[in-house]
Amino acid sequence: MAITVDMMKKVPVREQAPKERAANFEEVCLGYNEEEARAESERCLNCKNPMCVEGCPVSINIPAFIAKVKTGDDAEAYRIISESSALPAVCGRVCPQETQCEGKCIRGIRGEAVSIGKLERYVADRAKELNIKPEPVAKNGHKVAVIGAGPSGLTCAGDLARLGYEVTIFEALHKAGGVLVYGIPEFRLPKEKVVAREIENVENLGVKIETDVVVGRSVTIEELMEKEGYEAVFVGSGAGLPRFMGIPGEQALGVFSANEYLTRSNLMHAYREDSRTPIYRAKRAVVVGGGNVAMDAARTALRLGAETHIVYRRSEEELPARKEEVGHAKEEGIIFNLLTNPVEITTDPETGWVNGITCIRMQLGEPDASGRRRPEAIEGSEFHVDCDCVIMALGTSPNPLLHKTTDGMEVNKKGGIIVNEDEMTTKEGVFAGGDAVTGAATVILAMGAGKQAAKSIDAYLSAKN
């Protein structure tokens, strides 16, 4: 049966039912099939001045790829996307399109924006079905090292490989992918079906990936450049150092950083019954924070059997997480304790294990430097929430190992590597981008930084040679 297209509304995307998905780790969103994608592509106006492209951090030619979807040429649509993005199947799933490309879509002025992200996902998944693989480019004789196999590192490496550079990525963990494998749950981003294939595509361009290499310990940046012949280095090591509140009880048993909790579940498969590295399965979990990581941690705890609460000090309007993720969390049964802030984590005196968290109610005052209204505690409003697990999802900072072991590379007060407009650090020939510079941000912004760094490295080495 043909789909009737309402030009003012998106073609609905299929999803697992909330009760069903809350009990498994399978992907929640099922994406568009061919008929649905063709129907949604009909809504694109193919604007002469496409604002959606301006809203994309990697500048995908969105109208052009959607036009190919409309005519059924999915292979050409994939080629167009691949000119700008090394990770389309990832971006189509986890990018905040509503504030980027779709937020600029003209259709969105009087109706709903075109589902650009879902169409990108469709094209990338179709490329897998069609077995489309990138071809390696002839080498130009110059070597570049990339530190970190996350979104920024993979993007930088892929773009440099397309320019003919011999690129090696050095990854500290045993598997490539960075936050894509350790931070984002399987139900949002399947590892083998999606991430592994995207990494394979980067390797097909000729990029080498060496895992279990901790730059700063196994080898230094100076050794890579002076002894191993790398003419430039890109640092895309991310931000894996978790933040805590500094409240009493944070060192108790049963308190996790979201970083550790998600890494154990995602990368080490601790959620599986046959896992050799099992994770604690709480009866009642409290997640502190309101970003996408907090939603991921809460929805993971729920799937592991816990009644799960999110504690956030501002209102729902200020939640930094994507609306789609908040909506999914609510549908699955996550309980939101908003305008609430923890002041102490309590423990069982005999075991030292968490037995609850004391919170205080908040109200919103005047806007702070971020433009959001500042939360203020309401005196005398303390209350207690019983729980046996607390997960702190308060953001992360760059690990200090690299700059402490690299002469001449400076960082700012928050530990972010200082770079100029060309992404070069204060050390000659060393570039950086993504979370290692900005602190924790989105996948697509990290990719944009990797893309800019690749251009700058090419210009830098071209000028030298």
Coordinates of N, CA, C and O in Angstrom, one line a residue, residues 14-182:
R14 N 9.4 3.8 12.4 CA 9.0 2.7 13.3 C 10.0 2.5 14.4 O 11.2 2.7 14.3
E15 N 9.4 2.1 15.6 CA 10.2 1.9 16.8 C 9.7 0.6 17.5 O 8.5 0.3 17.3
Q16 N 10.6 0.0 18.3 CA 10.1 -1.0 19.2 C 9.1 -0.4 20.2 O 9.3 0.8 20.6
A17 N 8.1 -1.1 20.6 CA 7.2 -0.7 21.7 C 7.9 -0.5 23.0 O 8.8 -1.2 23.3
P18 N 7.5 0.6 23.7 CA 8.2 0.9 25.0 C 8.4 -0.3 26.0 O 9.5 -0.5 26.5
K19 N 7.4 -1.0 26.3 CA 7.5 -2.1 27.2 C 8.4 -3.2 26.7 O 9.1 -3.8 27.5
E20 N 8.3 -3.4 25.4 CA 9.2 -4.5 24.8 C 10.7 -4.1 24.9 O 11.5 -4.9 25.3
R21 N 11.0 -2.9 24.4 CA 12.4 -2.4 24.3 C 13.0 -2.2 25.7 O 14.2 -2.3 25.9
A22 N 12.2 -1.9 26.7 CA 12.7 -1.6 28.1 C 13.3 -2.9 28.7 O 14.0 -2.8 29.7
A23 N 13.0 -4.0 28.0 CA 13.5 -5.3 28.6 C 14.6 -5.9 27.7 O 15.0 -7.1 27.9
N24 N 15.1 -5.2 26.7 CA 16.1 -5.7 25.8 C 17.1 -4.6 25.4 O 16.9 -3.5 25.7
F25 N 18.2 -5.0 24.8 CA 19.2 -4.1 24.4 C 19.3 -4.0 22.8 O 20.2 -3.5 22.3
E26 N 18.2 -4.4 22.2 CA 18.1 -4.2 20.7 C 17.8 -2.8 20.4 O 17.3 -2.0 21.2
E27 N 18.2 -2.4 19.1 CA 18.0 -1.0 18.7 C 16.5 -0.6 18.8 O 15.6 -1.3 18.4
V28 N 16.3 0.6 19.4 CA 15.0 1.1 19.7 C 14.3 1.6 18.4 O 13.2 1.2 18.0
C29 N 15.0 2.4 17.6 CA 14.5 3.0 16.4 C 14.8 2.0 15.2 O 16.0 1.5 15.1
L30 N 13.8 1.6 14.4 CA 14.0 0.7 13.4 C 14.3 1.3 12.0 O 14.6 0.6 11.1
G31 N 14.2 2.6 11.9 CA 14.5 3.3 10.7 C 13.5 3.2 9.6 O 12.4 2.6 9.8
Y32 N 13.8 3.9 8.5 CA 12.9 3.9 7.3 C 13.2 2.6 6.5 O 14.3 2.2 6.3
N33 N 12.1 2.1 5.9 CA 12.4 1.2 4.8 C 12.4 2.0 3.5 O 12.3 3.2 3.5
E34 N 12.6 1.3 2.3 CA 12.7 2.0 1.1 C 11.5 2.8 0.7 O 11.7 4.0 0.3
E35 N 10.3 2.3 0.9 CA 9.1 3.1 0.6 C 9.0 4.3 1.4 O 8.7 5.4 1.0
E36 N 9.3 4.2 2.7 CA 9.2 5.3 3.7 C 10.2 6.4 3.4 O 9.9 7.6 3.4
A37 N 11.4 5.9 3.0 CA 12.5 6.9 2.7 C 12.1 7.7 1.4 O 12.3 8.9 1.4
R38 N 11.6 7.0 0.4 CA 11.2 7.7 -0.8 C 10.1 8.7 -0.5 O 10.2 9.9 -1.0
A39 N 9.2 8.3 0.3 CA 8.1 9.2 0.7 C 8.6 10.4 1.4 O 8.2 11.6 1.1
E40 N 9.5 10.2 2.4 CA 10.0 11.4 3.2 C 10.8 12.3 2.3 O 10.8 13.5 2.4
S41 N 11.6 11.7 1.4 CA 12.4 12.5 0.5 C 11.6 13.5 -0.4 O 12.1 14.5 -0.8
E42 N 10.3 13.1 -0.7 CA 9.4 14.0 -1.5 C 9.2 15.3 -0.8 O 8.8 16.3 -1.4
R43 N 9.4 15.4 0.5 CA 9.1 16.6 1.3 C 10.2 17.6 1.1 O 10.0 18.8 1.5
C44 N 11.4 17.2 0.7 CA 12.5 18.2 0.6 C 12.2 19.2 -0.6 O 11.8 18.8 -1.7
L45 N 12.4 20.4 -0.3 CA 12.1 21.5 -1.3 C 13.3 21.8 -2.2 O 13.2 22.6 -3.1
N46 N 14.5 21.1 -1.9 CA 15.7 21.3 -2.7 C 16.0 22.8 -2.9 O 16.2 23.3 -4.0
C47 N 16.1 23.5 -1.7 CA 16.3 24.9 -1.7 C 17.5 25.4 -2.4 O 18.6 24.7 -2.4
K48 N 17.4 26.5 -3.1 CA 18.6 27.1 -3.8 C 19.6 27.5 -2.8 O 20.8 27.5 -3.1
N49 N 19.2 28.0 -1.6 CA 20.1 28.4 -0.6 C 19.8 27.5 0.6 O 19.1 27.9 1.6
P50 N 20.4 26.3 0.6 CA 20.0 25.3 1.6 C 20.6 25.6 3.0 O 21.8 25.4 3.3
M51 N 19.7 26.1 3.9 CA 20.2 26.4 5.3 C 20.6 25.2 6.0 O 21.3 25.2 7.0
C52 N 20.0 24.0 5.6 CA 20.3 22.8 6.3 C 21.8 22.5 6.2 O 22.4 21.9 7.2
V53 N 22.4 22.8 5.1 CA 23.9 22.5 4.9 C 24.7 23.4 5.9 O 25.6 22.9 6.5
E54 N 24.2 24.6 6.1 CA 24.9 25.5 7.0 C 24.8 25.0 8.4 O 25.7 25.2 9.3
G55 N 23.7 24.3 8.7 CA 23.5 23.8 10.1 C 24.3 22.5 10.3 O 24.3 22.0 11.5
C56 N 24.9 21.9 9.3 CA 25.6 20.6 9.5 C 27.1 20.9 9.7 O 27.7 21.5 8.9
P57 N 27.6 20.4 10.9 CA 29.0 20.7 11.2 C 30.0 20.1 10.2 O 31.2 20.6 10.2
V58 N 29.6 19.1 9.4 CA 30.5 18.6 8.4 C 30.1 19.0 7.0 O 30.7 18.5 6.0
S59 N 29.1 19.8 6.8 CA 28.6 20.4 5.6 C 28.3 19.4 4.5 O 28.7 19.4 3.3
I60 N 27.5 18.4 4.9 CA 27.0 17.4 3.9 C 26.1 18.1 2.9 O 25.3 19.0 3.3
N61 N 26.2 17.8 1.6 CA 25.3 18.4 0.6 C 23.9 17.7 0.8 O 23.6 16.7 0.0
I62 N 23.1 18.1 1.7 CA 21.9 17.5 2.1 C 20.8 17.4 0.9 O 20.3 16.4 0.6
P63 N 20.5 18.6 0.3 CA 19.6 18.5 -0.8 C 20.0 17.5 -1.9 O 19.1 16.9 -2.5
A64 N 21.3 17.5 -2.2 CA 21.7 16.6 -3.3 C 21.6 15.1 -3.0 O 21.1 14.3 -3.8
F65 N 21.9 14.7 -1.7 CA 21.7 13.3 -1.4 C 20.3 12.9 -1.3 O 19.9 11.8 -1.7
I66 N 19.4 13.8 -0.8 CA 18.0 13.5 -0.7 C 17.4 13.4 -2.1 O 16.5 12.6 -2.3
A67 N 17.8 14.3 -3.0 CA 17.3 14.2 -4.4 C 17.6 12.8 -5.0 O 16.8 12.3 -5.8
K68 N 18.7 12.2 -4.7 CA 19.1 10.9 -5.2 C 18.2 9.8 -4.5 O 17.8 8.8 -5.2
V69 N 17.9 10.0 -3.2 CA 17.0 9.1 -2.6 C 15.6 9.1 -3.3 O 15.0 8.1 -3.5
K70 N 15.2 10.3 -3.6 CA 13.9 10.5 -4.3 C 13.8 9.7 -5.6 O 12.8 9.2 -5.9
T71 N 14.9 9.7 -6.3 CA 14.9 9.0 -7.6 C 15.3 7.5 -7.5 O 15.4 6.8 -8.5
G72 N 15.6 7.1 -6.3 CA 16.0 5.7 -6.1 C 17.4 5.4 -6.3 O 17.8 4.2 -6.3
D73 N 18.3 6.4 -6.5 CA 19.7 6.1 -6.6 C 20.4 6.2 -5.3 O 21.1 7.2 -5.0
D74 N 20.2 5.2 -4.5 CA 20.8 5.2 -3.1 C 22.3 5.1 -3.1 O 23.0 5.7 -2.2
A75 N 22.9 4.5 -4.1 CA 24.4 4.4 -4.2 C 25.0 5.8 -4.4 O 26.0 6.1 -3.7
E76 N 24.4 6.5 -5.3 CA 24.9 7.9 -5.5 C 24.6 8.8 -4.3 O 25.4 9.6 -3.9
A77 N 23.5 8.6 -3.6 CA 23.2 9.3 -2.4 C 24.3 9.1 -1.3 O 24.8 10.0 -0.7
Y78 N 24.7 7.8 -1.2 CA 25.8 7.4 -0.3 C 27.1 8.1 -0.7 O 27.9 8.6 0.2
R79 N 27.4 8.1 -2.0 CA 28.7 8.7 -2.4 C 28.7 10.2 -2.1 O 29.7 10.7 -1.6
I80 N 27.6 10.9 -2.2 CA 27.5 12.3 -1.9 C 27.7 12.5 -0.4 O 28.5 13.4 0.0
I81 N 27.1 11.7 0.4 CA 27.3 11.9 1.9 C 28.7 11.6 2.3 O 29.3 12.3 3.1
S82 N 29.3 10.6 1.6 CA 30.7 10.1 2.0 C 31.7 11.2 1.6 O 32.8 11.1 2.2
E83 N 31.4 12.1 0.7 CA 32.3 13.2 0.4 C 32.6 14.1 1.7 O 33.6 14.7 1.8
S84 N 31.6 14.1 2.6 CA 31.7 15.0 3.8 C 31.8 14.2 5.1 O 32.3 14.7 6.1
S85 N 31.2 13.0 5.2 CA 31.1 12.3 6.4 C 31.7 10.9 6.3 O 31.3 10.1 5.4
A86 N 32.5 10.6 7.3 CA 33.1 9.2 7.4 C 32.2 8.3 8.2 O 32.4 7.1 8.1
L87 N 31.2 8.8 8.9 CA 30.4 8.0 9.8 C 28.9 8.2 9.6 O 28.2 8.5 10.5
P88 N 28.4 8.1 8.4 CA 27.0 8.4 8.2 C 26.0 7.6 8.9 O 24.9 8.0 9.4
A89 N 26.2 6.3 9.1 CA 25.3 5.4 9.8 C 25.3 5.8 11.3 O 24.2 5.6 11.9
V90 N 26.4 6.3 11.8 CA 26.4 6.7 13.2 C 25.7 8.0 13.3 O 24.8 8.2 14.2
C91 N 26.0 9.0 12.5 CA 25.4 10.3 12.6 C 23.9 10.3 12.4 O 23.2 11.0 13.0
G92 N 23.5 9.4 11.5 CA 22.0 9.3 11.2 C 21.3 8.8 12.5 O 20.1 9.0 12.6
R93 N 22.0 8.2 13.4 CA 21.4 7.7 14.6 C 21.5 8.6 15.8 O 20.6 8.7 16.7
V94 N 22.7 9.2 16.0 CA 23.0 9.9 17.3 C 23.2 11.4 17.2 O 23.3 12.1 18.2
C95 N 23.2 12.0 16.0 CA 23.4 13.4 15.9 C 22.1 14.2 16.4 O 21.0 13.7 16.1
P96 N 22.3 15.3 17.0 CA 21.2 16.2 17.4 C 20.6 17.0 16.2 O 20.8 18.2 16.2
Q97 N 20.1 16.3 15.2 CA 19.6 17.0 14.0 C 18.7 18.1 14.3 O 18.6 19.1 13.6
E98 N 17.9 18.0 15.4 CA 16.8 19.0 15.6 C 17.4 20.3 15.9 O 16.7 21.3 15.7
T99 N 18.7 20.4 16.4 CA 19.3 21.7 16.6 C 20.3 22.1 15.5 O 20.9 23.1 15.6
Q100 N 20.5 21.2 14.6 CA 21.5 21.4 13.5 C 20.8 21.5 12.1 O 20.1 22.4 11.8
C101 N 21.0 20.5 11.3 CA 20.4 20.5 10.0 C 18.9 20.7 9.9 O 18.4 21.5 9.2
E102 N 18.2 19.9 10.7 CA 16.8 19.9 10.7 C 16.3 21.2 11.4 O 15.2 21.7 11.0
G103 N 17.0 21.8 12.3 CA 16.7 23.0 12.9 C 16.7 24.2 11.9 O 16.1 25.2 12.2
K104 N 17.4 24.0 10.8 CA 17.5 25.1 9.8 C 16.6 24.8 8.6 O 16.5 25.6 7.7
C105 N 15.9 23.6 8.6 CA 15.1 23.2 7.4 C 13.9 24.2 7.2 O 13.1 24.5 8.2
I106 N 13.7 24.7 6.0 CA 12.6 25.6 5.7 C 11.2 25.0 6.0 O 10.3 25.6 6.4
R107 N 11.1 23.7 5.7 CA 9.9 23.0 6.0 C 9.4 23.2 7.4 O 8.3 23.1 7.7
G108 N 10.4 23.3 8.3 CA 10.1 23.4 9.8 C 9.5 24.7 10.2 O 9.0 24.8 11.3
I109 N 9.4 25.7 9.3 CA 8.8 27.0 9.6 C 7.3 26.9 9.8 O 6.8 27.4 10.8
R110 N 6.7 26.2 8.9 CA 5.2 26.0 9.0 C 4.8 24.6 9.3 O 3.6 24.4 9.4
G111 N 5.7 23.7 9.3 CA 5.3 22.3 9.6 C 6.5 21.6 10.3 O 7.2 22.2 11.1
E112 N 6.7 20.4 10.0 CA 7.8 19.6 10.5 C 8.9 19.5 9.6 O 8.7 19.4 8.3
A113 N 10.1 19.7 10.1 CA 11.3 19.6 9.2 C 11.4 18.3 8.6 O 10.9 17.3 9.1
V114 N 12.1 18.2 7.4 CA 12.4 16.9 6.8 C 13.3 16.1 7.7 O 14.2 16.6 8.4
S115 N 13.0 14.8 7.8 CA 13.8 13.9 8.6 C 15.1 13.6 8.0 O 15.4 12.5 7.5
I116 N 16.0 14.6 8.0 CA 17.3 14.4 7.4 C 18.1 13.3 8.0 O 18.8 12.5 7.3
G117 N 18.1 13.2 9.4 CA 18.9 12.2 10.0 C 18.4 10.8 9.7 O 19.2 9.9 9.4
K118 N 17.1 10.6 9.7 CA 16.6 9.3 9.4 C 16.9 8.9 7.9 O 17.1 7.7 7.6
L119 N 16.9 9.9 7.0 CA 17.3 9.6 5.6 C 18.7 9.3 5.5 O 19.1 8.4 4.7
E120 N 19.6 10.0 6.2 CA 21.0 9.7 6.2 C 21.3 8.3 6.7 O 22.0 7.5 6.1
R121 N 20.6 7.9 7.8 CA 20.7 6.5 8.3 C 20.2 5.5 7.3 O 20.9 4.5 7.0
Y122 N 19.1 5.8 6.6 CA 18.6 4.9 5.6 C 19.7 4.7 4.5 O 19.9 3.5 4.1
V123 N 20.3 5.8 4.0 CA 21.2 5.7 2.9 C 22.5 4.9 3.4 O 23.0 4.0 2.6
A124 N 22.9 5.1 4.6 CA 24.1 4.4 5.1 C 23.8 2.9 5.2 O 24.7 2.1 4.9
D125 N 22.6 2.6 5.7 CA 22.3 1.2 5.9 C 22.1 0.5 4.5 O 22.4 -0.7 4.4
R126 N 21.6 1.2 3.6 CA 21.4 0.7 2.2 C 22.8 0.4 1.6 O 22.9 -0.6 0.8
A127 N 23.7 1.3 1.9 CA 25.1 1.1 1.3 C 25.7 -0.3 1.8 O 26.4 -1.0 1.1
K128 N 25.3 -0.6 3.0 CA 25.8 -1.9 3.5 C 25.1 -3.1 2.8 O 25.7 -4.0 2.4
E129 N 23.8 -2.9 2.5 CA 23.0 -3.9 1.8 C 23.6 -4.1 0.3 O 23.7 -5.2 -0.2
L130 N 24.0 -2.9 -0.2 CA 24.5 -2.9 -1.6 C 26.0 -3.2 -1.7 O 26.6 -3.3 -2.7
N131 N 26.6 -3.4 -0.5 CA 28.0 -3.8 -0.3 C 28.9 -2.7 -1.0 O 29.9 -3.1 -1.7
I132 N 28.6 -1.5 -0.8 CA 29.4 -0.4 -1.3 C 30.6 -0.1 -0.3 O 30.4 0.1 0.9
K133 N 31.8 -0.2 -0.8 CA 33.0 0.0 0.0 C 33.9 1.1 -0.6 O 34.1 1.1 -1.8
P134 N 34.5 2.0 0.2 CA 35.4 3.0 -0.4 C 36.7 2.4 -0.9 O 37.1 1.3 -0.4
E135 N 37.2 3.0 -1.9 CA 38.5 2.5 -2.5 C 39.7 3.3 -1.9 O 39.6 4.5 -1.8
P136 N 40.8 2.6 -1.6 CA 42.0 3.3 -1.1 C 42.6 4.2 -2.2 O 42.4 3.9 -3.4
V137 N 43.2 5.3 -1.8 CA 43.9 6.2 -2.7 C 45.4 6.0 -2.7 O 46.0 5.6 -1.7
A138 N 46.0 6.3 -3.8 CA 47.5 6.1 -3.9 C 48.2 7.1 -2.9 O 47.7 8.2 -2.7
K139 N 49.2 6.5 -2.2 CA 49.9 7.3 -1.2 C 50.8 8.4 -1.7 O 51.4 8.2 -2.8
N140 N 50.9 9.5 -0.9 CA 51.7 10.6 -1.4 C 53.1 10.6 -0.7 O 53.9 11.6 -0.9
G141 N 53.4 9.6 0.1 CA 54.7 9.5 0.7 C 54.8 10.2 2.1 O 55.9 10.2 2.6
H142 N 53.8 10.7 2.6 CA 53.9 11.5 3.9 C 53.0 10.7 5.0 O 51.9 10.2 4.7
K143 N 53.6 10.7 6.2 CA 53.0 10.0 7.3 C 52.4 10.9 8.3 O 53.0 11.9 8.7
V144 N 51.2 10.6 8.8 CA 50.5 11.3 9.9 C 50.0 10.4 10.9 O 49.4 9.3 10.6
A145 N 50.2 10.7 12.2 CA 49.7 9.9 13.3 C 48.4 10.5 13.9 O 48.4 11.8 14.0
V146 N 47.5 9.7 14.2 CA 46.3 10.2 14.9 C 46.1 9.4 16.2 O 46.3 8.2 16.3
I147 N 45.9 10.2 17.3 CA 45.8 9.6 18.6 C 44.3 9.6 19.0 O 43.7 10.6 19.1
G148 N 43.8 8.4 19.1 CA 42.4 8.2 19.4 C 41.5 7.8 18.3 O 41.5 8.5 17.2
A149 N 40.8 6.7 18.4 CA 40.0 6.1 17.3 C 38.5 6.4 17.5 O 37.7 5.6 17.2
G150 N 38.2 7.6 18.1 CA 36.9 8.1 18.3 C 36.4 8.9 17.1 O 37.1 8.8 16.0
P151 N 35.3 9.6 17.2 CA 34.7 10.3 16.0 C 35.7 11.3 15.3 O 35.8 11.3 14.1
S152 N 36.4 12.1 16.2 CA 37.3 13.1 15.6 C 38.5 12.4 14.9 O 38.9 12.8 13.8
G153 N 39.0 11.4 15.6 CA 40.2 10.7 15.0 C 39.9 10.0 13.8 O 40.6 10.0 12.8
L154 N 38.8 9.2 13.7 CA 38.4 8.5 12.6 C 38.1 9.4 11.4 O 38.5 9.1 10.2
T155 N 37.5 10.6 11.7 CA 37.2 11.5 10.6 C 38.4 12.1 10.0 O 38.6 12.2 8.8
C156 N 39.3 12.6 10.9 CA 40.6 13.2 10.5 C 41.4 12.2 9.7 O 41.9 12.5 8.6
A157 N 41.5 10.9 10.2 CA 42.2 9.9 9.5 C 41.6 9.6 8.1 O 42.4 9.5 7.1
G158 N 40.3 9.5 8.0 CA 39.7 9.2 6.8 C 39.9 10.2 5.7 O 40.2 10.0 4.6
D159 N 39.8 11.5 6.2 CA 39.9 12.6 5.2 C 41.4 12.7 4.7 O 41.6 13.0 3.6
L160 N 42.3 12.5 5.6 CA 43.8 12.5 5.2 C 44.1 11.3 4.3 O 44.9 11.5 3.3
A161 N 43.5 10.2 4.6 CA 43.7 9.0 3.7 C 43.2 9.3 2.3 O 43.8 8.9 1.3
R162 N 42.1 10.0 2.2 CA 41.5 10.3 0.8 C 42.5 11.3 0.1 O 42.4 11.4 -1.1
L163 N 43.3 12.0 0.9 CA 44.3 12.9 0.2 C 45.6 12.2 0.0 O 46.5 12.9 -0.5
G164 N 45.7 11.0 0.3 CA 46.9 10.2 0.0 C 47.9 10.0 1.1 O 49.0 9.4 0.9
Y165 N 47.6 10.5 2.3 CA 48.5 10.3 3.4 C 48.5 8.9 4.0 O 47.5 8.2 4.0
E166 N 49.6 8.5 4.4 CA 49.7 7.2 5.2 C 49.4 7.5 6.6 O 50.2 8.2 7.3
V167 N 48.3 7.0 7.1 CA 47.8 7.4 8.4 C 47.7 6.2 9.3 O 47.2 5.1 8.9
T168 N 48.2 6.3 10.5 CA 48.0 5.3 11.6 C 47.3 5.9 12.8 O 47.7 7.0 13.2
I169 N 46.3 5.3 13.2 CA 45.6 5.7 14.4 C 46.1 4.8 15.6 O 46.1 3.6 15.5
F170 N 46.4 5.5 16.7 CA 46.8 4.8 17.9 C 45.7 4.9 19.0 O 45.4 6.1 19.4
E171 N 45.1 3.8 19.4 CA 44.0 3.8 20.3 C 44.4 3.1 21.6 O 45.0 2.0 21.6
A172 N 44.0 3.7 22.7 CA 44.4 3.2 24.0 C 43.6 2.0 24.4 O 44.2 1.1 25.1
L173 N 42.4 1.9 24.0 CA 41.6 0.7 24.4 C 41.8 -0.5 23.4 O 42.5 -0.3 22.4
H174 N 41.2 -1.6 23.7 CA 41.4 -2.8 22.9 C 40.5 -2.8 21.7 O 40.7 -3.7 20.8
K175 N 39.6 -1.9 21.6 CA 38.8 -1.8 20.4 C 38.6 -0.4 19.9 O 38.5 0.5 20.7
A176 N 38.6 -0.2 18.6 CA 38.5 1.2 18.0 C 37.0 1.7 18.1 O 36.1 0.9 18.2
G177 N 36.9 3.0 18.1 CA 35.5 3.6 18.1 C 35.3 4.6 19.2 O 34.4 5.5 19.0
G178 N 36.2 4.7 20.2 CA 36.0 5.7 21.2 C 34.7 5.7 21.8 O 34.1 4.6 22.2
V179 N 34.1 6.9 22.0 CA 32.8 7.0 22.7 C 31.7 6.2 21.9 O 30.7 5.8 22.5
L180 N 31.9 5.9 20.7 CA 30.9 5.2 19.9 C 30.8 3.7 20.4 O 29.7 3.1 20.3
V181 N 31.9 3.2 21.0 CA 31.8 1.8 21.5 C 31.7 1.8 23.0 O 31.0 0.9 23.5
Y182 N 32.3 2.7 23.7 CA 32.2 2.6 25.2 C 31.1 3.5 25.8 O 30.7 3.2 26.9

